[in-house]
PDB file of N, CA, C and O in Angstrom:
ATOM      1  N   UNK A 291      -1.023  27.299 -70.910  1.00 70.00           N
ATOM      2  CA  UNK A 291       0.247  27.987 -70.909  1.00 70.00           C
ATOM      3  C   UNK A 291       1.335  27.070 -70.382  1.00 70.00           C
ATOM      4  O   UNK A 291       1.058  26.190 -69.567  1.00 70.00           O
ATOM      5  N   UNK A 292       2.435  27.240 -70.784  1.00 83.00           N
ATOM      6  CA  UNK A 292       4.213  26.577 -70.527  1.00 83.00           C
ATOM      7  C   UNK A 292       4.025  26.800 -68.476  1.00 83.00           C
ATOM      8  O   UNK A 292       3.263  27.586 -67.913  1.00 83.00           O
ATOM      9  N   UNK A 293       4.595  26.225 -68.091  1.00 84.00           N
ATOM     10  CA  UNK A 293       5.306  26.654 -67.023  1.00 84.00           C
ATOM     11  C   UNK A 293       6.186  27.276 -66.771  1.00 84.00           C
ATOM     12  O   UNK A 293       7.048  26.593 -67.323  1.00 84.00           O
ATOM     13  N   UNK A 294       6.777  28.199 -66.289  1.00 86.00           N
ATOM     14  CA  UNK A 294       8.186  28.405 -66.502  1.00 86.00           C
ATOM     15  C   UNK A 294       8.661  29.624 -66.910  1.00 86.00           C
ATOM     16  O   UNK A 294       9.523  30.357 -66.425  1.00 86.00           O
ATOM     17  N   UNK A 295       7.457  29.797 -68.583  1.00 91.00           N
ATOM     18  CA  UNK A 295       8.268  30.757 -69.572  1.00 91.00           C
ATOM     19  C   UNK A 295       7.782  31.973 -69.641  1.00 91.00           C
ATOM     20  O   UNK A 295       8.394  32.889 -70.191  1.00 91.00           O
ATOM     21  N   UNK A 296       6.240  32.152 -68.902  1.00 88.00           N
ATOM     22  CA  UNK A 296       5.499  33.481 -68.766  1.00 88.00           C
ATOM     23  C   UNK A 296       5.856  34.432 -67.290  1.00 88.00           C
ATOM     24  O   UNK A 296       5.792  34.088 -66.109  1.00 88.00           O
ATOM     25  N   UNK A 297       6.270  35.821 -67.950  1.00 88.00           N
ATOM     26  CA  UNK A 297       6.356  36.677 -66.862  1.00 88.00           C
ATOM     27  C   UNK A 297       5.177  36.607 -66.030  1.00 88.00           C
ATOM     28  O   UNK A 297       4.073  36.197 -66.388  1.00 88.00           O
ATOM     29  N   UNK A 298       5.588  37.156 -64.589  1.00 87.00           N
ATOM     30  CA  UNK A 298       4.111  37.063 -63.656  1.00 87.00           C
ATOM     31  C   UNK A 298       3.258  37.877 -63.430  1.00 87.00           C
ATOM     32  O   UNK A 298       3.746  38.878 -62.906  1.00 87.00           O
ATOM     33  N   UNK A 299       2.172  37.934 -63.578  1.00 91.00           N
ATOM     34  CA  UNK A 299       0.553  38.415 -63.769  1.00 91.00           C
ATOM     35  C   UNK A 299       0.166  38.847 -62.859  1.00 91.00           C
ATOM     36  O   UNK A 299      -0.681  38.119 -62.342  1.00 91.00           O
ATOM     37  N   UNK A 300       0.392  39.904 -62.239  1.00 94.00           N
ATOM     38  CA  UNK A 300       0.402  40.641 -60.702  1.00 94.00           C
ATOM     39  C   UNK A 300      -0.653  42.314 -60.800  1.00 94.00           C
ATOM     40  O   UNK A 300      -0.878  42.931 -61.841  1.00 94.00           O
ATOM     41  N   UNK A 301      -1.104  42.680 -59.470  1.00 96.00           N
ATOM     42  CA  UNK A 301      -1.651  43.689 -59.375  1.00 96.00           C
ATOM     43  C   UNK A 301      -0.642  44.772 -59.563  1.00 96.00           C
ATOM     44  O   UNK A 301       0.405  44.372 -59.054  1.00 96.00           O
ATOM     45  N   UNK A 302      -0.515  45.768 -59.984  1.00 96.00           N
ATOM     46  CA  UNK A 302       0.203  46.943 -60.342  1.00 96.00           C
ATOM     47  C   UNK A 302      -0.368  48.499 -60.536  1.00 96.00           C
ATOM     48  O   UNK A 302      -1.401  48.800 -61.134  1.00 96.00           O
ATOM     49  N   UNK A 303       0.636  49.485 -59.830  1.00 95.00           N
ATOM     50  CA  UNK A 303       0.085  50.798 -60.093  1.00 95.00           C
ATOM     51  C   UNK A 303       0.415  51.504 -61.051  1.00 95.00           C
ATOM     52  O   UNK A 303       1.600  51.665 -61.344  1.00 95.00           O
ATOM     53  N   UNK A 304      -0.581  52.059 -61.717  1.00 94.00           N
ATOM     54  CA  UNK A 304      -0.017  53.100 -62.544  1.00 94.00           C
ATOM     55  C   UNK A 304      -0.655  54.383 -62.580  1.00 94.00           C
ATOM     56  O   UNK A 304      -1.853  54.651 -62.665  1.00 94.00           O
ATOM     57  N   UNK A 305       0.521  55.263 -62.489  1.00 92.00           N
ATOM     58  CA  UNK A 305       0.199  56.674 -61.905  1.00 92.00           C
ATOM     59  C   UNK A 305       0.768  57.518 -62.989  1.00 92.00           C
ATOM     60  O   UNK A 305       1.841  57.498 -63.593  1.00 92.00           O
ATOM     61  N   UNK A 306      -0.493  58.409 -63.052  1.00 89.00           N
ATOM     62  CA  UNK A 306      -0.172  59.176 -64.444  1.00 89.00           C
ATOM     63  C   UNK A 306       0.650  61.161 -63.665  1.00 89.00           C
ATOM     64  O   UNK A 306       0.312  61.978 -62.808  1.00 89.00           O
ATOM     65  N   UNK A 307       1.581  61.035 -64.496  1.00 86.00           N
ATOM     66  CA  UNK A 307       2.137  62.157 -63.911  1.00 86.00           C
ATOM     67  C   UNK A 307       1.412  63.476 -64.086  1.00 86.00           C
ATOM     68  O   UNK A 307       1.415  64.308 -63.179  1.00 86.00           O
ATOM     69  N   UNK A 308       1.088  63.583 -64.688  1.00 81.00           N
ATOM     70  CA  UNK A 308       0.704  65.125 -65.260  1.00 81.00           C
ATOM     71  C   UNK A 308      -1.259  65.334 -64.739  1.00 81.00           C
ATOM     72  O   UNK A 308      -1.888  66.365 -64.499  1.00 81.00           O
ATOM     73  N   UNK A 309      -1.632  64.115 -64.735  1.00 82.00           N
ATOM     74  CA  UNK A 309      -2.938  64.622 -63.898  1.00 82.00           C
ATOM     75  C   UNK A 309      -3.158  63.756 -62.911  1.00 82.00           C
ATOM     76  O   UNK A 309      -4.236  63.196 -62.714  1.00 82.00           O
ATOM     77  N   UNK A 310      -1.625  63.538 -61.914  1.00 84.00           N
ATOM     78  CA  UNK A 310      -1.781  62.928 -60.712  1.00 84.00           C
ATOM     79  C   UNK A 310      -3.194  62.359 -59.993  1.00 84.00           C
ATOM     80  O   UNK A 310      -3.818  62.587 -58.956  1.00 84.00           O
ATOM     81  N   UNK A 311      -3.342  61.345 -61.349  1.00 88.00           N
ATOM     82  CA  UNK A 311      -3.921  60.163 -61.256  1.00 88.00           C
ATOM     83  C   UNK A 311      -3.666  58.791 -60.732  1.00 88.00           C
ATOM     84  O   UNK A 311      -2.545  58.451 -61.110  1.00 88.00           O
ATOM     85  N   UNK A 312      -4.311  57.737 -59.925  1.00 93.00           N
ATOM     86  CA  UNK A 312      -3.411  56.149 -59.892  1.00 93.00           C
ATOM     87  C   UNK A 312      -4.658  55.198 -59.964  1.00 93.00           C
ATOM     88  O   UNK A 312      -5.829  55.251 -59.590  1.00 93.00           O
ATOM     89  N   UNK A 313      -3.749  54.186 -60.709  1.00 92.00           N
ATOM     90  CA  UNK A 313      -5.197  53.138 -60.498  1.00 92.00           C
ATOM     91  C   UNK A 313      -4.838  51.546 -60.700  1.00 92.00           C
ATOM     92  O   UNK A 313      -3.901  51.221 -61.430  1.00 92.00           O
ATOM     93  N   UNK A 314      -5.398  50.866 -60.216  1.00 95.00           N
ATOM     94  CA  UNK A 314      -4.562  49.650 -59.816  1.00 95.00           C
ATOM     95  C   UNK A 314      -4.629  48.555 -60.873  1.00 95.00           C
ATOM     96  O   UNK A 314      -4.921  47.610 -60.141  1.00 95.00           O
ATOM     97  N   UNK A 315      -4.580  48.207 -61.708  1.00 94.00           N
ATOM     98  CA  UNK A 315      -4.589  46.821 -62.528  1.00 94.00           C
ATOM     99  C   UNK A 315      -3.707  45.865 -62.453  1.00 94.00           C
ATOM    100  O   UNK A 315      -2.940  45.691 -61.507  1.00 94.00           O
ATOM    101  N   UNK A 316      -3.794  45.052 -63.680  1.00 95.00           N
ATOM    102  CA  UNK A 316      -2.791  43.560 -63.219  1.00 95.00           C
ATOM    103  C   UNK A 316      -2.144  43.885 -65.066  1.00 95.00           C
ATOM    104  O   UNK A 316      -2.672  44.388 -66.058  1.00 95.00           O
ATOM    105  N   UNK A 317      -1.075  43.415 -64.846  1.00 95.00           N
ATOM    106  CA  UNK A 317      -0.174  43.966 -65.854  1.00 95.00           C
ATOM    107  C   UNK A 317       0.883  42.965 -65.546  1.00 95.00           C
ATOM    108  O   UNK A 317       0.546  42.235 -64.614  1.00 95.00           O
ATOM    109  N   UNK A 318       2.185  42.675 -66.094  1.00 94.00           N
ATOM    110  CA  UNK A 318       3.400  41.716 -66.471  1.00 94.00           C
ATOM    111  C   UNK A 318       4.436  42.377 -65.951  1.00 94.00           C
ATOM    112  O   UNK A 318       5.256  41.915 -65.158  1.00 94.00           O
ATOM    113  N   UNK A 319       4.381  44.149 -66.675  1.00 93.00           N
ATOM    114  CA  UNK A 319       5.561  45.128 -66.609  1.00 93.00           C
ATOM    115  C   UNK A 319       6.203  45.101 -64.974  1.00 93.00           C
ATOM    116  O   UNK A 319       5.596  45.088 -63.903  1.00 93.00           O
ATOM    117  N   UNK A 320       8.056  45.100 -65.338  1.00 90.00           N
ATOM    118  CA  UNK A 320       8.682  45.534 -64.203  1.00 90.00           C
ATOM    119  C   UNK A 320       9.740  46.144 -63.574  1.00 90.00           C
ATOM    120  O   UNK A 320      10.885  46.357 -63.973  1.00 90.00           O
ATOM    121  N   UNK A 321       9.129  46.426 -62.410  1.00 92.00           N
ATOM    122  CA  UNK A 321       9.741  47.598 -61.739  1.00 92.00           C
ATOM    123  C   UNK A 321      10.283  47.814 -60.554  1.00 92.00           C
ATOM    124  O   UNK A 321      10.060  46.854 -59.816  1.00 92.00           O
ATOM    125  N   UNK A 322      11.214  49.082 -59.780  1.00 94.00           N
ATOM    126  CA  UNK A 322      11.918  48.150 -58.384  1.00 94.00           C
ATOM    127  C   UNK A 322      11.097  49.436 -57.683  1.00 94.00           C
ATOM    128  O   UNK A 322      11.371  49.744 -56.524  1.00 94.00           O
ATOM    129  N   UNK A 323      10.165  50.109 -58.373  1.00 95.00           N
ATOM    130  CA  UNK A 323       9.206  51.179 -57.346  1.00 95.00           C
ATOM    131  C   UNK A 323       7.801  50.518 -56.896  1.00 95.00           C
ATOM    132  O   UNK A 323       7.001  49.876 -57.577  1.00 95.00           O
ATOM    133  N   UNK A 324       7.749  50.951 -55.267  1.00 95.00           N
ATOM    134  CA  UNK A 324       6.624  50.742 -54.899  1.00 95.00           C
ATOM    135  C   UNK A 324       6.105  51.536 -54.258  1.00 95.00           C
ATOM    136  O   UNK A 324       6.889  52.331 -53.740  1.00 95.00           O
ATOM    137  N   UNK A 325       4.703  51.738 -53.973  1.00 95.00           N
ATOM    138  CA  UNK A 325       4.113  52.149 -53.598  1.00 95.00           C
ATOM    139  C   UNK A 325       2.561  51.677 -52.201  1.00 95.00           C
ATOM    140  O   UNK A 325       1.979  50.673 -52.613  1.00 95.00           O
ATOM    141  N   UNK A 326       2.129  52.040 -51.252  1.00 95.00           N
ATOM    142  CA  UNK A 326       1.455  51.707 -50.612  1.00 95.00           C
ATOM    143  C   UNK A 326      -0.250  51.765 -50.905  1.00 95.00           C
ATOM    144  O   UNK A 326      -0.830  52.520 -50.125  1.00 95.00           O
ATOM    145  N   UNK A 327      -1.004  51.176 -51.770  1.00 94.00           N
ATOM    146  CA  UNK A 327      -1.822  51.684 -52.009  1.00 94.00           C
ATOM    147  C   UNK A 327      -3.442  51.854 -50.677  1.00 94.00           C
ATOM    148  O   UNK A 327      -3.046  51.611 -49.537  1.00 94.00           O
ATOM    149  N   UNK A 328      -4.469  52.082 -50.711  1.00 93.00           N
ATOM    150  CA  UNK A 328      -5.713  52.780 -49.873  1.00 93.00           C
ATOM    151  C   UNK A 328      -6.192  51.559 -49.583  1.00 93.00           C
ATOM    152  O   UNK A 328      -6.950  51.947 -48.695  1.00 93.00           O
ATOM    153  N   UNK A 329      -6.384  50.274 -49.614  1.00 94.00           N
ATOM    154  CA  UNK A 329      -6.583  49.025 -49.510  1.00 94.00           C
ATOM    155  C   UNK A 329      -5.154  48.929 -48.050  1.00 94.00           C
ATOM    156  O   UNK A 329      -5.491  48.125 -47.181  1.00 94.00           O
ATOM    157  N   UNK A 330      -3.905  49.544 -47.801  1.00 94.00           N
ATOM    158  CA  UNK A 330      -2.534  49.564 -46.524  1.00 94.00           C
ATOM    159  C   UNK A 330      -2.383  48.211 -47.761  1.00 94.00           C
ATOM    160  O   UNK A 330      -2.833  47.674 -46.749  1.00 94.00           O
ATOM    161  N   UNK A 331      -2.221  47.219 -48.816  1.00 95.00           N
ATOM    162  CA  UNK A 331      -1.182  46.953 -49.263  1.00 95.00           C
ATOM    163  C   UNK A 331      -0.193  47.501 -50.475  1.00 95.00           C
ATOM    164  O   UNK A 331      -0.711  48.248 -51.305  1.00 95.00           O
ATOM    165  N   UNK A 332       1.238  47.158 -50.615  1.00 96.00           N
ATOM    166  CA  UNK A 332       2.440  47.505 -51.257  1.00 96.00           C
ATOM    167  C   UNK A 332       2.216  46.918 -52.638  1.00 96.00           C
ATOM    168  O   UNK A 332       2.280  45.709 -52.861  1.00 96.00           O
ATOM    169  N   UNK A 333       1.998  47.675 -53.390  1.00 96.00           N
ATOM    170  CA  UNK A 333       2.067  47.495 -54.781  1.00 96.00           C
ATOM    171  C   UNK A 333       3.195  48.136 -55.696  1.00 96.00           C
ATOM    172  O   UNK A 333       3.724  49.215 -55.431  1.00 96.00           O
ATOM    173  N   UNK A 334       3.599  47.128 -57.125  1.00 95.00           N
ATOM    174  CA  UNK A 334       5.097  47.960 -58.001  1.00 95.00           C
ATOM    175  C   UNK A 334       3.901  49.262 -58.102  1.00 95.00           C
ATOM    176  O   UNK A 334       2.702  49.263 -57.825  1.00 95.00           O
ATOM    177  N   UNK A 335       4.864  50.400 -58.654  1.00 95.00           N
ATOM    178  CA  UNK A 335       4.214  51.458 -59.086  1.00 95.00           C
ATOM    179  C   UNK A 335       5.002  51.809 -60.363  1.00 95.00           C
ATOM    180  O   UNK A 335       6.221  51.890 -60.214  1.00 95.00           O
ATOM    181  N   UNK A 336       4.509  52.028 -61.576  1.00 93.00           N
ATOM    182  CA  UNK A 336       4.613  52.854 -62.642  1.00 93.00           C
ATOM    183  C   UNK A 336       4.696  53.909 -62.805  1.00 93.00           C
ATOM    184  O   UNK A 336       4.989  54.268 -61.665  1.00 93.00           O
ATOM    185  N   UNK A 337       4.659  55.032 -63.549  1.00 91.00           N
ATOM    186  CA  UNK A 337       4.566  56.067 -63.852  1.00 91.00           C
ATOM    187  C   UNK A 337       4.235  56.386 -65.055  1.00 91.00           C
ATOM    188  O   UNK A 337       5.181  55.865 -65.646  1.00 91.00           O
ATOM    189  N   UNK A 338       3.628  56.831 -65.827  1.00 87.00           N
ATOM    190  CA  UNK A 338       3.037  57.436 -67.121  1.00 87.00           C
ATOM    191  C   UNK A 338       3.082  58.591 -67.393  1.00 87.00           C
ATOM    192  O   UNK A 338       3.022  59.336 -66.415  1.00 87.00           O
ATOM    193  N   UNK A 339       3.193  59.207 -68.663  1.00 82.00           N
ATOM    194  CA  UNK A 339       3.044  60.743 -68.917  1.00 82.00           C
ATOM    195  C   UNK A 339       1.616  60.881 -69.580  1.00 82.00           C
ATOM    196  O   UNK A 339       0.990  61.940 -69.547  1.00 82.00           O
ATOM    197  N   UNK A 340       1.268  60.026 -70.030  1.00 79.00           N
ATOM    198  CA  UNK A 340      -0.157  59.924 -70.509  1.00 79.00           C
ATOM    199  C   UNK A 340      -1.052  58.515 -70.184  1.00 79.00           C
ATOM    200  O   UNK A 340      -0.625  57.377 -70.378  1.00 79.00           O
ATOM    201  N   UNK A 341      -2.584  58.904 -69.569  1.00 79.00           N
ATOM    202  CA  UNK A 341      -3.498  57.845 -69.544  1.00 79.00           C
ATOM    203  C   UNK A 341      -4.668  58.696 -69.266  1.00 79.00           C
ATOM    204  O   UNK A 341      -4.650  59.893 -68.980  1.00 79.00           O
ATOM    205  N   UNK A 342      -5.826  57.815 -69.403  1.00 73.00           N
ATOM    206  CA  UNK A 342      -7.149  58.230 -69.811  1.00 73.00           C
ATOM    207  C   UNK A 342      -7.654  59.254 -69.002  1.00 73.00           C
ATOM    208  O   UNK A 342      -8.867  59.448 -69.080  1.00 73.00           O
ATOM    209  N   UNK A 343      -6.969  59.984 -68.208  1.00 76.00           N
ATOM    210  CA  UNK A 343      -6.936  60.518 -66.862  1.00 76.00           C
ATOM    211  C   UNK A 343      -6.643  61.517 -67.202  1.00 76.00           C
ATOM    212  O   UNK A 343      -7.273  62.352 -66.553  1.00 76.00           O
ATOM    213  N   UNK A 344      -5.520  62.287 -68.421  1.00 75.00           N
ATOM    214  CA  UNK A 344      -4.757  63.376 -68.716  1.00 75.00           C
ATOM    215  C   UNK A 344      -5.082  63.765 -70.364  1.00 75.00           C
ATOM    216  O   UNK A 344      -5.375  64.900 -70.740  1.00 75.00           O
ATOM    217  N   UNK A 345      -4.925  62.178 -71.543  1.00 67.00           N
ATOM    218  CA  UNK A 345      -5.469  62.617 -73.037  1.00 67.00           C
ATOM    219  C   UNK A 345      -6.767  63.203 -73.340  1.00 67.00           C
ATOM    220  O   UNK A 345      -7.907  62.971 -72.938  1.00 67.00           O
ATOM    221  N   UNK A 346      -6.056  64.374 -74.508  1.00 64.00           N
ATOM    222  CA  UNK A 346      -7.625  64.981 -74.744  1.00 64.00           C
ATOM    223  C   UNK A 346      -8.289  64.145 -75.033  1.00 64.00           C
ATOM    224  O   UNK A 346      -9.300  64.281 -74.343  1.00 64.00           O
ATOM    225  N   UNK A 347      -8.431  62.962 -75.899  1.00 64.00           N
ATOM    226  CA  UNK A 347      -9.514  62.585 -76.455  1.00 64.00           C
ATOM    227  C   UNK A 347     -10.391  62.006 -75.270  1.00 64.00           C
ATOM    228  O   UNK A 347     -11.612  61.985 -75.430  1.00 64.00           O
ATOM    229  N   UNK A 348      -9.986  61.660 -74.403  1.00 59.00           N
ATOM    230  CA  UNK A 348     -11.113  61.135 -73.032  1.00 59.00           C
ATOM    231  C   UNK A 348     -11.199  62.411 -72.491  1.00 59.00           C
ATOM    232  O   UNK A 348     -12.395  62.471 -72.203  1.00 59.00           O
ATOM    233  N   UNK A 349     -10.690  63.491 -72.161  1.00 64.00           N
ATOM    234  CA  UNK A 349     -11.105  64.677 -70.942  1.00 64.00           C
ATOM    235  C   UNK A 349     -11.942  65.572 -72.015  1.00 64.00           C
ATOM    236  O   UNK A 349     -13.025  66.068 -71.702  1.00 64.00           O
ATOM    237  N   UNK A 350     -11.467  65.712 -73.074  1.00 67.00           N
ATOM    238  CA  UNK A 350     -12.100  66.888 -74.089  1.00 67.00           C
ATOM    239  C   UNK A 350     -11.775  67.626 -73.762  1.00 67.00           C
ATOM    240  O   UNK A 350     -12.677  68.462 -73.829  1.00 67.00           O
ATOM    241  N   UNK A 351     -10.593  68.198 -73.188  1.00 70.00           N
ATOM    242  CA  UNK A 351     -10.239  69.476 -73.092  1.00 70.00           C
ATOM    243  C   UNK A 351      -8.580  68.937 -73.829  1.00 70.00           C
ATOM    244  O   UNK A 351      -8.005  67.854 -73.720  1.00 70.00           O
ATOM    245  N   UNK A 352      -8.079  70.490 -74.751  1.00 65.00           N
ATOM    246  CA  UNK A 352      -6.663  70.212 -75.182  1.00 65.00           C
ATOM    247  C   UNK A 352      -5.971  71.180 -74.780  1.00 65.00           C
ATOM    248  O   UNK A 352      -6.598  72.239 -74.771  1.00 65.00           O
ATOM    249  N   UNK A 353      -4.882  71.241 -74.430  1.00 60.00           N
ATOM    250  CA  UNK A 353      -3.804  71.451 -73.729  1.00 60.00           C
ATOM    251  C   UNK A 353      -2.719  72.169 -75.158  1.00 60.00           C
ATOM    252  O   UNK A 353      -2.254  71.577 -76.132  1.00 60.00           O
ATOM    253  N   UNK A 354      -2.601  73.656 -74.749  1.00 58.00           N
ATOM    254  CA  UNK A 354      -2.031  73.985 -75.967  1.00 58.00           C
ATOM    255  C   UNK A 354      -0.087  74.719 -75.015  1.00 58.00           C
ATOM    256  O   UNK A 354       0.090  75.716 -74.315  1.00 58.00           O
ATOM    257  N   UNK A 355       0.974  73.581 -75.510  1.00 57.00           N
ATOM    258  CA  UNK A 355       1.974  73.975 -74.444  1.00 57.00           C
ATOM    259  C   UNK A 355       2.617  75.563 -75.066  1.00 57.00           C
ATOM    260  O   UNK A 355       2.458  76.637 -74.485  1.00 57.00           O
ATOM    261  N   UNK A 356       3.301  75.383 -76.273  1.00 58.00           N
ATOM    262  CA  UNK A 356       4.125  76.658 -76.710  1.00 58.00           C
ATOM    263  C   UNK A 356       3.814  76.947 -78.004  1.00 58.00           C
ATOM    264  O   UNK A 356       4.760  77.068 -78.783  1.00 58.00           O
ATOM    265  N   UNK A 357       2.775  77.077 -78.385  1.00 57.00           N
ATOM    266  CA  UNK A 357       2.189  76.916 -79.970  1.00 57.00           C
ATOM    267  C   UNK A 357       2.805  78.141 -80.181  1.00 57.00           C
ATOM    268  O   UNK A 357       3.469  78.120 -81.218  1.00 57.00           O
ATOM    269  N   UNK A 358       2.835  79.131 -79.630  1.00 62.00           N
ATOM    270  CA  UNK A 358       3.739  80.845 -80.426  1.00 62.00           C
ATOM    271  C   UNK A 358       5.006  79.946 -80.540  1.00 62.00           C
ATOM    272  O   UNK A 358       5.207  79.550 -81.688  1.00 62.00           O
ATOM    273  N   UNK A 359       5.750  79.608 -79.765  1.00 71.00           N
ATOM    274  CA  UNK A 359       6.889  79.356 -80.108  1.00 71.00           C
ATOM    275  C   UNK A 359       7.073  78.264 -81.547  1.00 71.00           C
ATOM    276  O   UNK A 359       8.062  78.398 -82.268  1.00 71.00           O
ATOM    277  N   UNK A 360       6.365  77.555 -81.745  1.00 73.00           N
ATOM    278  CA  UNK A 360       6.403  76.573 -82.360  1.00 73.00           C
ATOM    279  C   UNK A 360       6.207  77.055 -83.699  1.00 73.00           C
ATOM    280  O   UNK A 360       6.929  76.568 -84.569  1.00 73.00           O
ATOM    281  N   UNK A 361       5.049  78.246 -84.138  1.00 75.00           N
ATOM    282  CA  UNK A 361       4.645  78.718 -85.398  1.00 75.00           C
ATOM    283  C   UNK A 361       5.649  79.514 -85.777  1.00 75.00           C
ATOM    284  O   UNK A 361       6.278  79.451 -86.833  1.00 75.00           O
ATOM    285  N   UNK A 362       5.825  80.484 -84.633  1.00 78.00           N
ATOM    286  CA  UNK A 362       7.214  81.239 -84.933  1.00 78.00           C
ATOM    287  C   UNK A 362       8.732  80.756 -85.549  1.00 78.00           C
ATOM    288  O   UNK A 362       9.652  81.383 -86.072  1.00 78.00           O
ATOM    289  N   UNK A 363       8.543  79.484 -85.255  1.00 79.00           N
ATOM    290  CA  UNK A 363       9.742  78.930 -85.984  1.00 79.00           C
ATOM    291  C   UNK A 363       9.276  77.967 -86.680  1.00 79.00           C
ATOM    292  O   UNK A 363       9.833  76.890 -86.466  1.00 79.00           O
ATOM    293  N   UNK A 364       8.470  77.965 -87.422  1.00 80.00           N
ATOM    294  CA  UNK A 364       8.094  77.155 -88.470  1.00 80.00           C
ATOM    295  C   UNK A 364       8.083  78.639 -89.670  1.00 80.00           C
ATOM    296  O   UNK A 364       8.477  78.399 -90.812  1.00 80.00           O
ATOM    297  N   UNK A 365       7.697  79.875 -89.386  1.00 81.00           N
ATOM    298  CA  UNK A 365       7.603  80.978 -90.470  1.00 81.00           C
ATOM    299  C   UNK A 365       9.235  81.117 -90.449  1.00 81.00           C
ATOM    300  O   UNK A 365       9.929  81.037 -91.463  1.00 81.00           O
ATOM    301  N   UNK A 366       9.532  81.249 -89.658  1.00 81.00           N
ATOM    302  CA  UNK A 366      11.080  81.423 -89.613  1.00 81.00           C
ATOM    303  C   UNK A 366      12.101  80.816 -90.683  1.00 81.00           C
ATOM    304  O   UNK A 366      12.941  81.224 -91.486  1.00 81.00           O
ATOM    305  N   UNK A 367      11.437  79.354 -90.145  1.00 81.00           N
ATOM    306  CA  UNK A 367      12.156  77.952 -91.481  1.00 81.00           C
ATOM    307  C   UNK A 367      11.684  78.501 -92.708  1.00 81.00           C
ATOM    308  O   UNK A 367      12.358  79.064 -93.571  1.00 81.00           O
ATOM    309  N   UNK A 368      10.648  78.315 -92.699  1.00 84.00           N
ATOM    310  CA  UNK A 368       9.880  78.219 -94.154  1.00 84.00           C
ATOM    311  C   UNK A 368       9.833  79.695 -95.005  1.00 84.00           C
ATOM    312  O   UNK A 368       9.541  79.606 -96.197  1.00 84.00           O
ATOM    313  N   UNK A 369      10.072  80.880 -94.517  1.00 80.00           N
ATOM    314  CA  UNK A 369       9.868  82.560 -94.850  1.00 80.00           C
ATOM    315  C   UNK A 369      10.573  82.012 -96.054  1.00 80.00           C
ATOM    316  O   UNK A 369      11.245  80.987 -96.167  1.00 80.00           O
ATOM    317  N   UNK A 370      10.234  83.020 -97.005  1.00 71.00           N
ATOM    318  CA  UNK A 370      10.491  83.769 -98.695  1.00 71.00           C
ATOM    319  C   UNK A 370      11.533  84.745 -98.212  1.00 71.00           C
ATOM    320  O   UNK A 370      11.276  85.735 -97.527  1.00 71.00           O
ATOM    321  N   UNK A 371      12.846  84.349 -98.665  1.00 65.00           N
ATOM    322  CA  UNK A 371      13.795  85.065 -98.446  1.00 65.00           C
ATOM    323  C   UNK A 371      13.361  86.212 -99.644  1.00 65.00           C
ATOM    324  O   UNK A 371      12.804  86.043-100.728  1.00 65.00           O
ATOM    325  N   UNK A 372      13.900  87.547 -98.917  1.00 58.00           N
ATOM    326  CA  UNK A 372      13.593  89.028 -99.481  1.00 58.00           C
ATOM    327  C   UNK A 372      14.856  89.351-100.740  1.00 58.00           C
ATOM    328  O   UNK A 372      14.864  90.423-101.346  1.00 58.00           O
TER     329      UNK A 372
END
């Protein structure tokens, strides 16, 4: 690799919001949030709305938010005017 031209290759948190999950890897991405992680050192912290922690396809369970609302206005759009 160049010297110089690669972002830096650091430990990082990422914390999934919705199934207040965290877990530590090394990643590039950046950020001016930190966090203290269970090891007492300061790591950036992320945030996510989705990771393997919260998607159905890893938990097997699915998450159904406003499906009435959603069908209801899809018959709505789409109805055979009378």
């Amino acid at each position: 690799m160049k010297p110089g031209i690669h972002p830096e290759y650091r430990p990082v948190v990422f914390r999934d919001r919705s199934a207040d999950e965290a877990f530590l890897t090394r990643s590039t991405v950046s950020t001016d949030r930190t966090i203290e992680w269970a090891d007492g050192n300061t790591y950036p912290l992320v945030e996510v709305d989705i990771s393997s922690a919260s998607h159905p396809f890893y938990t097997g369970k699915q998450r159904i938010l406003d499906s009435a609302g959603r069908v209801e206005k899809f018959r709505a759009r789409y109805a055979k005017k009378k």
